[in-house]
CSV table of C-alpha atoms and ligand atoms in Angstrom, one decimal:
chain,number,residue,atom,x,y,z
D,1,UNK,CA,73.5,93.4,84.8
D,2,UNK,CA,71.1,96.0,83.3
D,3,UNK,CA,70.0,98.5,85.9
D,4,UNK,CA,66.5,97.7,87.3
D,5,UNK,CA,64.0,100.5,87.1
D,6,UNK,CA,61.9,101.5,90.1
D,7,UNK,CA,58.8,99.4,90.6
D,8,UNK,CA,56.8,102.4,91.9
D,9,UNK,CA,57.6,105.3,89.5
D,10,UNK,CA,58.9,103.0,86.7
D,11,UNK,CA,61.3,105.7,85.8
D,12,UNK,CA,64.4,106.0,87.9
D,13,UNK,CA,67.0,103.4,88.7
D,14,UNK,CA,66.2,101.2,91.6
D,15,UNK,CA,68.8,101.4,94.4
D,16,UNK,CA,67.2,99.4,97.2
D,17,UNK,CA,65.3,96.1,97.6
D,18,UNK,CA,62.8,96.6,100.4
D,19,UNK,CA,63.1,93.8,103.0
D,20,UNK,CA,59.4,94.2,103.9
D,21,UNK,CA,57.9,93.9,100.4
D,22,UNK,CA,60.7,92.8,98.1
D,23,UNK,CA,60.0,95.9,96.0
D,24,UNK,CA,62.9,97.4,94.1
D,25,UNK,CA,62.7,101.1,94.4
D,26,UNK,CA,64.6,104.3,93.5
D,27,UNK,CA,66.0,106.8,95.9
D,28,UNK,CA,63.2,109.4,95.8
D,29,UNK,CA,60.4,106.7,96.1
D,30,UNK,CA,62.3,105.2,99.0
D,31,UNK,CA,62.4,108.4,100.9
D,32,UNK,CA,58.8,109.0,100.2
D,33,UNK,CA,57.5,105.5,101.2
D,34,UNK,CA,59.7,105.3,104.3
D,35,UNK,CA,58.5,108.7,105.6
D,36,UNK,CA,54.9,108.0,104.7
D,37,UNK,CA,54.9,104.7,106.5
D,38,UNK,CA,56.3,106.3,109.7
D,39,UNK,CA,53.6,109.0,109.3
D,40,UNK,CA,50.9,106.3,109.1
D,41,UNK,CA,52.3,104.6,112.2
D,42,UNK,CA,52.1,107.9,114.0
D,43,UNK,CA,48.6,108.8,112.9
D,44,UNK,CA,47.1,105.4,113.3
D,45,UNK,CA,48.3,105.1,116.8
D,46,UNK,CA,47.4,108.7,117.5
D,47,UNK,CA,50.7,109.2,119.2
D,48,UNK,CA,50.7,113.0,119.4
D,49,UNK,CA,48.4,115.9,119.6
D,50,UNK,CA,49.1,119.5,118.5
D,51,UNK,CA,51.1,121.5,120.9
D,52,UNK,CA,52.9,118.4,122.5
D,53,UNK,CA,56.5,118.9,123.5
D,54,UNK,CA,58.4,115.9,122.3
D,55,UNK,CA,61.9,114.9,123.1
D,56,UNK,CA,63.8,112.6,120.7
D,57,UNK,CA,66.0,110.4,122.9
D,58,UNK,CA,69.0,108.2,122.1
D,59,UNK,CA,67.6,104.7,122.2
D,60,UNK,CA,69.1,102.7,125.0
D,61,UNK,CA,70.7,99.4,125.6
D,62,UNK,CA,72.5,98.9,122.3
D,63,UNK,CA,76.0,99.2,123.5
D,64,UNK,CA,76.7,101.6,120.7
D,65,UNK,CA,76.8,105.4,120.4
D,66,UNK,CA,77.2,107.3,117.2
D,67,UNK,CA,78.5,110.7,116.4
D,68,UNK,CA,76.5,112.2,113.7
D,69,UNK,CA,77.3,114.9,111.3
D,70,UNK,CA,74.3,116.7,109.9
D,71,UNK,CA,74.7,119.1,107.0
D,72,UNK,CA,75.5,121.9,109.4
D,73,UNK,CA,75.5,120.5,112.9
D,74,UNK,CA,77.1,117.8,114.9
D,75,UNK,CA,75.3,115.8,117.5
D,76,UNK,CA,76.0,112.6,119.3
D,77,UNK,CA,73.3,110.1,119.0
D,78,UNK,CA,72.7,106.6,117.8
D,79,UNK,CA,72.2,106.2,114.1
D,80,UNK,CA,68.5,105.2,114.6
D,81,UNK,CA,67.9,108.3,116.7
D,82,UNK,CA,69.5,110.5,114.0
D,83,UNK,CA,67.1,109.3,111.4
D,84,UNK,CA,64.3,109.6,113.9
D,85,UNK,CA,65.2,113.2,114.6
D,86,UNK,CA,65.4,114.0,110.9
D,87,UNK,CA,62.1,112.2,110.0
D,88,UNK,CA,60.2,113.7,112.9
D,89,UNK,CA,61.3,117.1,111.8
D,90,UNK,CA,60.4,116.4,108.2
D,91,UNK,CA,56.9,115.0,109.1
D,92,UNK,CA,56.2,117.7,111.7
D,93,UNK,CA,56.8,120.3,109.0
D,94,UNK,CA,55.1,118.4,106.2
D,95,UNK,CA,51.9,117.4,108.0
D,96,UNK,CA,51.7,120.3,110.5
D,97,UNK,CA,51.8,118.1,113.6
D,98,UNK,CA,52.3,121.2,115.6
D,99,UNK,CA,55.0,119.6,117.8
D,100,UNK,CA,57.8,121.3,119.6
D,101,UNK,CA,60.8,119.0,119.1
D,102,UNK,CA,63.8,118.6,121.4
D,103,UNK,CA,66.9,116.5,121.2
D,104,UNK,CA,67.9,114.7,124.3
D,105,UNK,CA,71.3,112.9,124.4
D,106,UNK,CA,73.0,111.0,127.2
D,107,UNK,CA,76.7,111.2,127.8
D,108,UNK,CA,77.6,108.0,129.6
D,109,UNK,CA,81.1,109.1,130.3
D,110,UNK,CA,83.0,106.4,128.4
D,111,UNK,CA,86.4,107.5,127.2
D,112,UNK,CA,86.5,107.4,123.4
D,113,UNK,CA,82.9,108.2,123.0
D,114,UNK,CA,83.9,111.4,121.3
D,115,UNK,CA,84.1,114.0,124.0
D,116,UNK,CA,85.3,116.4,121.3
D,117,UNK,CA,82.0,116.0,119.4
D,118,UNK,CA,80.1,116.9,122.6
D,119,UNK,CA,82.2,120.1,122.8
D,120,UNK,CA,81.3,121.0,119.3
D,121,UNK,CA,77.6,120.5,120.0
D,122,UNK,CA,77.8,122.9,122.9
D,123,UNK,CA,79.6,125.5,120.8
D,124,UNK,CA,77.2,125.3,117.9
D,125,UNK,CA,74.0,125.1,119.8
D,126,UNK,CA,72.7,128.4,118.5
D,127,UNK,CA,72.6,127.0,114.9
D,128,UNK,CA,70.3,124.2,115.8
D,129,UNK,CA,66.7,123.9,114.7
D,130,UNK,CA,66.0,121.9,117.7
D,131,UNK,CA,67.1,122.7,121.2
D,132,UNK,CA,69.6,120.1,122.4
D,133,UNK,CA,69.9,118.8,126.0
D,134,UNK,CA,72.9,116.7,127.0
D,135,UNK,CA,72.7,115.0,130.3
D,136,UNK,CA,75.7,113.1,131.7
D,137,UNK,CA,75.9,110.2,134.1
D,138,UNK,CA,78.5,112.1,136.0
D,139,UNK,CA,76.1,115.1,136.5
D,140,UNK,CA,73.2,112.8,137.5
D,141,UNK,CA,74.8,110.0,139.4
D,142,UNK,CA,78.2,111.3,140.3
D,143,UNK,CA,79.7,108.3,138.4
D,144,UNK,CA,80.9,108.0,134.8
D,145,UNK,CA,80.7,104.6,133.2
D,146,UNK,CA,84.5,104.5,133.1
D,147,UNK,CA,84.5,104.9,136.9
D,148,UNK,CA,81.8,102.3,137.4
D,149,UNK,CA,83.7,99.8,135.3
D,150,UNK,CA,86.8,100.5,137.2
D,151,UNK,CA,85.1,99.6,140.4
D,152,UNK,CA,82.9,96.6,139.3
D,153,UNK,CA,84.7,95.2,136.3
D,154,UNK,CA,83.1,94.5,133.0
D,155,UNK,CA,80.7,91.7,134.1
D,156,UNK,CA,77.6,93.6,135.1
D,157,UNK,CA,78.2,97.0,133.6
D,158,UNK,CA,75.4,96.6,131.0
D,159,UNK,CA,72.9,96.4,133.9
D,160,UNK,CA,74.1,99.7,135.2
D,161,UNK,CA,74.2,101.4,131.8
D,162,UNK,CA,70.7,100.2,131.0
D,163,UNK,CA,69.1,101.4,134.2
D,164,UNK,CA,71.1,104.6,134.3
D,165,UNK,CA,70.4,105.5,130.7
D,166,UNK,CA,66.7,104.8,130.9
D,167,UNK,CA,66.4,106.9,134.0
D,168,UNK,CA,68.6,109.6,132.5
D,169,UNK,CA,66.3,109.9,129.5
D,170,UNK,CA,63.3,110.3,131.9
D,171,UNK,CA,65.0,112.8,134.1
D,172,UNK,CA,66.2,114.7,131.0
D,173,UNK,CA,62.7,114.8,129.7
D,174,UNK,CA,61.5,116.2,133.1
D,175,UNK,CA,64.0,118.9,132.8
D,176,UNK,CA,62.8,119.8,129.3
D,177,UNK,CA,59.2,119.6,130.6
D,178,UNK,CA,58.1,117.5,127.7
D,179,UNK,CA,55.0,115.4,127.3
D,180,UNK,CA,56.6,112.7,125.3
D,181,UNK,CA,59.8,110.9,124.6
D,182,UNK,CA,60.3,109.2,121.3
D,183,UNK,CA,63.0,106.6,120.8
D,184,UNK,CA,64.5,105.1,117.7
D,185,UNK,CA,63.6,101.5,118.5
D,186,UNK,CA,62.9,99.8,115.2
D,187,UNK,CA,61.2,96.6,114.1
D,188,UNK,CA,64.4,94.6,114.5
D,189,UNK,CA,64.9,95.8,118.1
D,190,UNK,CA,61.3,94.9,119.0
D,191,UNK,CA,61.4,91.5,117.3
D,192,UNK,CA,64.7,90.8,119.2
D,193,UNK,CA,63.0,91.8,122.5
D,194,UNK,CA,60.1,89.5,121.8
D,195,UNK,CA,62.5,86.6,121.2
D,196,UNK,CA,64.4,87.4,124.4
D,197,UNK,CA,61.3,87.6,126.5
D,198,UNK,CA,60.2,84.2,125.2
D,199,UNK,CA,63.6,82.7,125.8
D,200,UNK,CA,63.6,84.1,129.4
D,201,UNK,CA,60.0,83.2,130.0
D,202,UNK,CA,59.2,86.8,130.9
D,203,UNK,CA,55.6,86.8,130.0
D,204,UNK,CA,54.7,90.1,131.6
D,205,UNK,CA,57.3,91.9,129.6
D,206,UNK,CA,56.3,89.9,126.5
D,207,UNK,CA,52.9,91.5,126.8
D,208,UNK,CA,54.3,95.0,127.0
D,209,UNK,CA,57.3,95.0,124.7
D,210,UNK,CA,55.3,95.3,121.5
D,211,UNK,CA,53.3,98.3,122.7
D,212,UNK,CA,54.0,101.3,120.5
D,213,UNK,CA,53.3,103.7,123.4
D,214,UNK,CA,53.6,103.3,127.1
D,215,UNK,CA,53.0,105.7,129.9
D,216,UNK,CA,54.4,105.6,133.4
D,217,UNK,CA,53.2,107.1,136.6
D,218,UNK,CA,55.1,110.2,135.7
D,219,UNK,CA,52.7,111.0,132.9
D,220,UNK,CA,55.5,111.2,130.3
D,221,UNK,CA,54.6,109.0,127.3
D,222,UNK,CA,57.3,107.0,125.6
D,223,UNK,CA,56.8,105.8,122.1
D,224,UNK,CA,58.4,104.2,119.1
D,225,UNK,CA,57.5,105.7,115.8
D,226,UNK,CA,59.9,103.3,114.0
D,227,UNK,CA,58.1,100.2,115.4
D,228,UNK,CA,57.5,98.9,111.9
D,229,UNK,CA,60.6,100.3,110.2
D,230,UNK,CA,63.4,97.8,109.4
D,231,UNK,CA,66.9,98.5,110.5
D,232,UNK,CA,68.1,98.0,107.0
D,233,UNK,CA,65.9,100.8,105.7
D,234,UNK,CA,66.8,103.1,108.6
D,235,UNK,CA,70.6,102.7,107.9
D,236,UNK,CA,70.0,103.1,104.1
D,237,UNK,CA,68.0,106.2,104.7
D,238,UNK,CA,70.8,107.7,106.8
D,239,UNK,CA,73.2,106.8,104.1
D,240,UNK,CA,71.3,108.2,101.1
D,241,UNK,CA,70.2,111.3,103.0
D,242,UNK,CA,73.9,111.8,103.8
D,243,UNK,CA,73.1,111.9,107.5
D,244,UNK,CA,76.7,110.8,107.7
D,245,UNK,CA,77.6,109.2,110.9
D,246,UNK,CA,80.5,107.3,112.3
D,247,UNK,CA,80.1,104.6,115.0
D,248,UNK,CA,82.1,103.5,117.9
D,249,UNK,CA,81.5,100.2,119.5
D,250,UNK,CA,80.9,100.3,123.2
D,251,UNK,CA,84.3,99.3,124.6
D,252,UNK,CA,82.7,97.5,127.5
D,253,UNK,CA,81.3,94.0,127.0
D,254,UNK,CA,78.0,94.0,125.2
D,255,UNK,CA,75.0,92.1,126.5
D,256,UNK,CA,75.9,88.6,125.2
D,257,UNK,CA,72.4,87.2,125.4
D,258,UNK,CA,71.0,90.1,123.3
D,259,UNK,CA,73.9,89.5,120.9
D,260,UNK,CA,72.8,85.9,120.4
D,261,UNK,CA,69.2,86.9,119.9
D,262,UNK,CA,70.2,89.5,117.3
D,263,UNK,CA,72.4,87.0,115.4
D,264,UNK,CA,69.6,84.5,115.4
D,265,UNK,CA,67.1,87.1,114.1
D,266,UNK,CA,69.5,88.2,111.4
D,267,UNK,CA,69.9,84.6,110.2
D,268,UNK,CA,66.1,84.2,110.1
D,269,UNK,CA,65.8,87.5,108.2
D,270,UNK,CA,68.4,86.3,105.7
D,271,UNK,CA,66.2,83.3,105.0
D,272,UNK,CA,62.9,85.1,105.0
D,273,UNK,CA,62.8,88.9,105.4
D,274,UNK,CA,59.3,89.0,106.7
D,275,UNK,CA,60.4,87.1,109.8
D,276,UNK,CA,60.9,90.4,111.7
D,277,UNK,CA,57.4,91.7,111.2
D,278,UNK,CA,56.0,88.1,111.7
D,279,UNK,CA,57.7,87.9,115.1
D,280,UNK,CA,56.3,91.3,116.1
D,281,UNK,CA,52.8,90.2,115.1
D,282,UNK,CA,53.2,87.0,117.1
D,283,UNK,CA,54.3,89.0,120.1
D,284,UNK,CA,51.2,91.2,119.7
D,285,UNK,CA,48.9,88.2,119.4
D,286,UNK,CA,49.9,86.7,122.8
D,287,UNK,CA,47.1,87.2,125.3
D,288,UNK,CA,48.7,87.8,128.6
D,289,UNK,CA,46.6,86.5,131.5
D,290,UNK,CA,45.2,89.2,133.9
D,291,UNK,CA,46.8,87.5,136.9
D,292,UNK,CA,50.3,87.8,135.3
D,293,UNK,CA,49.7,91.5,134.6
D,294,UNK,CA,48.4,91.8,138.2
D,295,UNK,CA,51.5,90.0,139.6
D,296,UNK,CA,53.5,93.0,138.6
D,297,UNK,CA,54.2,95.1,141.7
D,298,UNK,CA,52.3,98.2,142.3
D,299,UNK,CA,54.2,101.3,141.4
D,300,UNK,CA,55.1,103.8,144.1
D,301,UNK,CA,57.8,106.5,144.2
D,302,UNK,CA,61.3,106.0,145.3
D,303,UNK,CA,61.8,107.2,148.9
D,304,UNK,CA,65.1,108.8,148.2
D,305,UNK,CA,64.7,110.5,144.8
D,306,UNK,CA,61.0,110.3,143.9
D,307,UNK,CA,61.4,108.4,140.7
D,308,UNK,CA,58.7,105.8,140.1
D,309,UNK,CA,59.6,102.4,141.5
D,310,UNK,CA,58.2,99.1,142.6
D,311,UNK,CA,60.3,99.1,145.8
D,312,UNK,CA,61.2,101.6,148.4
D,313,UNK,CA,64.2,102.6,146.4
D,314,UNK,CA,64.3,102.8,142.6
D,315,UNK,CA,66.8,100.7,140.7
D,316,UNK,CA,69.2,103.6,140.1
D,317,UNK,CA,69.3,104.6,143.8
D,318,UNK,CA,69.9,100.9,144.7
D,319,UNK,CA,72.7,100.6,142.2
D,320,UNK,CA,74.2,103.9,143.3
D,321,UNK,CA,74.1,102.9,147.0
D,322,UNK,CA,75.8,99.6,146.1
D,323,UNK,CA,78.5,101.5,144.2
D,324,UNK,CA,79.0,104.0,147.1
D,325,UNK,CA,79.3,101.2,149.6
D,326,UNK,CA,81.5,99.1,147.4
D,327,UNK,CA,78.9,96.4,147.2
D,328,UNK,CA,77.9,96.9,143.6
D,329,UNK,CA,78.0,93.3,142.6
D,330,UNK,CA,74.8,92.9,144.7
D,331,UNK,CA,72.9,94.3,141.8
D,332,UNK,CA,69.1,94.9,141.9
D,333,UNK,CA,67.3,91.8,143.3
D,334,UNK,CA,65.3,92.0,146.5
D,335,UNK,CA,67.5,89.4,148.0
D,336,UNK,CA,70.7,91.4,147.3
D,337,UNK,CA,69.0,94.5,148.7
D,338,UNK,CA,68.3,92.6,152.0
D,339,UNK,CA,71.9,91.4,152.1
D,340,UNK,CA,73.1,95.0,151.7
D,341,UNK,CA,70.8,96.2,154.5
D,342,UNK,CA,72.1,93.4,156.7
D,343,UNK,CA,75.6,94.8,156.2
D,344,UNK,CA,74.7,97.8,158.2
D,345,UNK,CA,72.6,101.0,157.9
D,346,UNK,CA,72.6,103.1,154.8
D,347,UNK,CA,75.4,105.7,155.2
D,348,UNK,CA,74.3,109.3,155.5
D,349,UNK,CA,74.9,111.9,152.8
D,350,UNK,CA,74.1,109.5,150.0
D,351,UNK,CA,73.5,111.4,146.8
D,352,UNK,CA,69.9,112.3,145.8
D,353,UNK,CA,69.7,111.8,142.1
D,354,UNK,CA,68.1,114.9,140.7
D,355,UNK,CA,64.6,114.4,139.3
D,356,UNK,CA,64.3,117.8,137.5
D,357,UNK,CA,60.6,117.9,138.1
D,358,UNK,CA,59.9,121.4,136.8
D,359,UNK,CA,56.5,122.0,138.4
D,360,UNK,CA,56.6,120.6,141.9
D,361,UNK,CA,53.1,120.3,143.3
D,362,UNK,CA,54.0,119.6,146.9
D,363,UNK,CA,56.8,121.1,149.0
D,364,UNK,CA,58.8,118.4,150.7
D,365,UNK,CA,60.8,119.3,153.8
D,366,UNK,CA,64.4,118.5,153.0
D,367,UNK,CA,66.0,116.2,155.6
D,368,UNK,CA,68.3,118.3,157.8
D,369,UNK,CA,72.0,117.5,157.9
D,370,UNK,CA,72.0,116.8,161.6
Q,1,UNK,CA,92.9,94.7,79.0
Q,2,UNK,CA,94.6,95.2,82.3
Q,3,UNK,CA,95.5,92.2,84.3
Q,4,UNK,CA,94.2,93.6,87.6
Q,5,UNK,CA,91.3,95.8,88.6
Q,6,UNK,CA,91.3,98.3,91.3
Q,7,UNK,CA,88.4,98.4,93.8
Q,8,UNK,CA,87.6,101.0,96.4
Q,9,UNK,CA,86.3,99.7,99.7
Q,10,UNK,CA,84.6,101.6,102.4
Q,11,UNK,CA,83.7,100.1,105.9
Q,12,UNK,CA,81.3,101.8,108.2
Q,13,UNK,CA,78.9,101.3,111.1
Q,14,UNK,CA,81.7,100.0,113.3
Q,15,UNK,CA,83.0,97.4,110.7
Q,16,UNK,CA,86.1,99.5,110.2
Q,17,UNK,CA,87.2,98.4,113.7
Q,18,UNK,CA,87.9,95.0,112.2
Q,19,UNK,CA,90.0,96.5,109.5
Q,20,UNK,CA,92.6,98.5,111.6
Q,21,UNK,CA,90.1,101.3,112.2
Q,22,UNK,CA,90.5,102.5,108.7
Q,23,UNK,CA,87.3,103.2,106.7
Q,24,UNK,CA,88.7,103.6,103.2
Q,25,UNK,CA,90.8,101.1,101.4
Q,26,UNK,CA,91.8,100.4,97.8
Q,27,UNK,CA,92.6,96.9,96.7
Q,28,UNK,CA,93.9,95.4,93.5
Q,29,UNK,CA,92.7,92.0,92.4
Q,30,UNK,CA,93.3,90.0,89.2
Q,31,UNK,CA,90.7,90.0,86.4
Q,32,UNK,CA,90.5,86.3,86.7
Q,33,UNK,CA,90.5,84.5,90.1
Q,34,UNK,CA,90.4,80.9,91.3
Q,35,UNK,CA,86.9,79.5,91.3
Q,36,UNK,CA,87.4,78.2,94.7
Q,37,UNK,CA,88.0,81.7,96.0
Q,38,UNK,CA,91.5,80.9,97.3
Q,39,UNK,CA,93.3,84.1,97.6
Q,40,UNK,CA,96.8,83.0,98.6
Q,41,UNK,CA,98.3,83.7,95.2
Q,42,UNK,CA,97.1,87.3,95.0
Q,43,UNK,CA,98.3,89.4,97.9
Q,44,UNK,CA,97.1,92.9,97.2
Q,45,UNK,CA,100.2,94.6,98.4
Q,46,UNK,CA,102.3,92.8,95.8
Q,47,UNK,CA,103.1,95.1,92.9
Q,48,UNK,CA,103.8,92.1,90.7
Q,49,UNK,CA,102.3,92.9,87.4
Q,50,UNK,CA,102.7,89.5,85.8
Q,51,UNK,CA,99.6,89.0,83.7
Q,52,UNK,CA,97.8,85.7,84.2
Q,53,UNK,CA,98.8,83.6,81.3
Q,54,UNK,CA,96.3,82.0,79.0
Q,55,UNK,CA,97.3,78.7,80.3
Q,56,UNK,CA,95.8,79.2,83.7
Q,57,UNK,CA,98.3,79.0,86.5
Q,58,UNK,CA,97.2,79.3,90.1
Q,59,UNK,CA,99.0,78.4,93.3
Q,60,UNK,CA,96.5,75.6,94.0
Q,61,UNK,CA,97.1,74.2,90.6
Q,62,UNK,CA,93.4,73.4,90.5
Q,63,UNK,CA,93.1,75.3,87.3
Q,64,UNK,CA,89.5,76.6,87.4
Q,65,UNK,CA,89.2,80.4,87.2
Q,66,UNK,CA,86.3,82.8,86.9
Q,67,UNK,CA,86.0,86.5,86.3
Q,68,UNK,CA,86.5,88.4,89.6
Q,69,UNK,CA,83.3,88.7,91.5
Q,70,UNK,CA,82.1,90.1,94.7
Q,71,UNK,CA,82.2,86.7,96.4
Q,72,UNK,CA,85.9,86.5,95.7
Q,73,UNK,CA,86.4,90.0,96.9
Q,74,UNK,CA,84.9,89.1,100.3
Q,75,UNK,CA,87.4,86.3,100.7
Q,76,UNK,CA,90.2,88.6,99.6
Q,77,UNK,CA,89.2,91.2,102.2
Q,78,UNK,CA,89.0,88.5,104.9
Q,79,UNK,CA,92.4,87.0,104.0
Q,80,UNK,CA,94.4,90.2,103.3
Q,81,UNK,CA,92.8,93.2,105.0
Q,82,UNK,CA,90.9,92.0,108.0
Q,83,UNK,CA,92.8,92.3,111.3
Q,84,UNK,CA,90.6,90.5,113.8
Q,85,UNK,CA,87.5,88.4,114.5
Q,86,UNK,CA,86.8,87.1,111.0
Q,87,UNK,CA,83.5,85.6,112.3
Q,88,UNK,CA,82.1,89.1,112.6
Q,89,UNK,CA,82.6,89.7,108.9
Q,90,UNK,CA,81.9,86.4,107.2
Q,91,UNK,CA,79.5,83.5,107.9
Q,92,UNK,CA,78.9,80.5,105.7
Q,93,UNK,CA,80.9,81.7,102.8
Q,94,UNK,CA,79.3,85.1,102.5
Q,95,UNK,CA,78.9,88.4,104.4
Q,96,UNK,CA,77.5,88.0,107.8
Q,97,UNK,CA,73.8,88.7,108.0
Q,98,UNK,CA,73.2,92.2,109.3
Q,99,UNK,CA,76.0,93.8,107.2
Q,100,UNK,CA,74.6,95.9,104.3
Q,101,UNK,CA,76.5,95.9,101.1
Q,102,UNK,CA,76.2,98.6,98.4
Q,103,UNK,CA,77.8,98.4,95.0
Q,104,UNK,CA,78.3,101.9,93.6
Q,105,UNK,CA,75.5,103.2,95.8
Q,106,UNK,CA,73.1,100.4,94.9
Q,107,UNK,CA,71.9,97.6,97.3
Q,108,UNK,CA,73.8,94.5,96.3
Q,109,UNK,CA,70.6,92.5,96.5
Q,110,UNK,CA,69.7,94.2,93.2
Q,111,UNK,CA,73.1,93.4,91.6
Q,112,UNK,CA,73.2,89.6,92.1
Q,113,UNK,CA,75.0,89.8,95.5
Q,114,UNK,CA,78.1,87.6,95.5
Q,115,UNK,CA,77.9,86.8,91.8
Q,116,UNK,CA,78.2,90.5,90.8
Q,117,UNK,CA,81.2,90.8,88.4
Q,118,UNK,CA,83.6,93.5,89.6
Q,119,UNK,CA,84.7,96.3,87.3
Q,120,UNK,CA,87.7,98.6,87.5
Q,121,UNK,CA,87.1,101.4,90.0
Q,122,UNK,CA,83.9,100.0,91.5
Q,123,UNK,CA,83.1,101.3,95.0
Q,124,UNK,CA,81.9,98.7,97.5
Q,125,UNK,CA,80.5,99.9,100.8
Q,126,UNK,CA,80.0,97.6,103.8
Q,127,UNK,CA,77.8,99.0,106.6
Q,128,UNK,CA,77.4,97.0,109.8
Q,129,UNK,CA,73.9,97.3,111.5
Q,130,UNK,CA,75.0,94.9,114.3
Q,131,UNK,CA,75.7,96.0,117.8
Q,132,UNK,CA,78.7,94.7,119.7
Q,133,UNK,CA,79.9,91.2,119.2
Y,401,ZN,ZN1,60.8,105.5,91.9
Y,402,ZN,ZN1,65.6,106.7,143.4
């Protein structure tokens, strides 16, 4: 087959067929259109303002961590987050966003997740262009994922990892005193979440899952600059930019339901590549009734750790108490919480998960040991 | 003309876990292969250098052959290199959706996908974009 020439510059050899448009483009044009589209996503949504401190977080809930070798540094992130870090840095320099960028990585404490890479990161930190913060489950919660799985088995561990990772990112962002966390969630991830929320009938979440930027009570914004970027292009970008990475599957059972949704989505995409963007647009077009939005519980703060929560205790504190009391199977429902309360009073000296709020506005009297 | 061609294979994105946790492989396959993609007559480890005769002989006796293509290679990898869970590699006679394929650093969608005719020393890269399984 004769090499196809690029449909944009009509000069160089095409190396990629874009899933979004079907265009056949060369390497340089691919880099340029990919970066420019992310730039447009950022500027159209007005995600940042000059002077913002932005943490680039490992995207959660994928059951996969990636060790990444950059030209002169080694960091442990997911592939998507690596490309996000690289593109954020490129765009920040090219368009003078004026952002201060940080890398935020979570160490779940799963043996085989490349502890040696983490060591290299710590040793080489001085060389980094971006400050790197690694926060471990062990440090935050006193439990590694290995220890959690040892206690509860492999059945519900994705619930723990999901709650713990999300909160770890928020707490890590607090400790870096950032205004914003960006994650590598891409168009495929968002389409998959739309499908899952429809399959579960979770209309309130359906209304929120396509938002490019959300802001909790804690005032830290979370956003997804890759909202319209296809996973195929992100992986190809990493490959052609030689952001060489190697992956390890999470050795604990993945979220089977999410797996089915992903397989279904990939089959749809194979038949019609625009399916991914079409599903996102459908999700955006749903009008969620006000009473459904209102039915969401009012947010308060966790009585034990101060993290935002819709109950007295936040999900992480509830899960942690279940673990400490050996009742971890009673995960996070209100009913399970009542059952745990009925088993007796909360033991004393339960861990307070650090919040790392760097500018406390009120002084709280610590409960005395007596 | 040599009777076999040598192909370099790279697995990444977690796909290597299905192939004995080895990223790089080299396989030899015949220039001409059964049209029905049956690979039983061509174990890659065999050093047999018997050229395929002009009177086509294959173990199935079916007779039809074609020039070795990527589709055949996929069957070959599944039958001779894959160690576990073939359903995570192949689906409906092709690569499972969500696995990217590059032929000499070019998207296989630009090269005719499975019908691409293999050449000696081609490099075929498979990258999984799927999570878990
Ligand atoms: Zn071009
Ligand atoms: Zn709490």
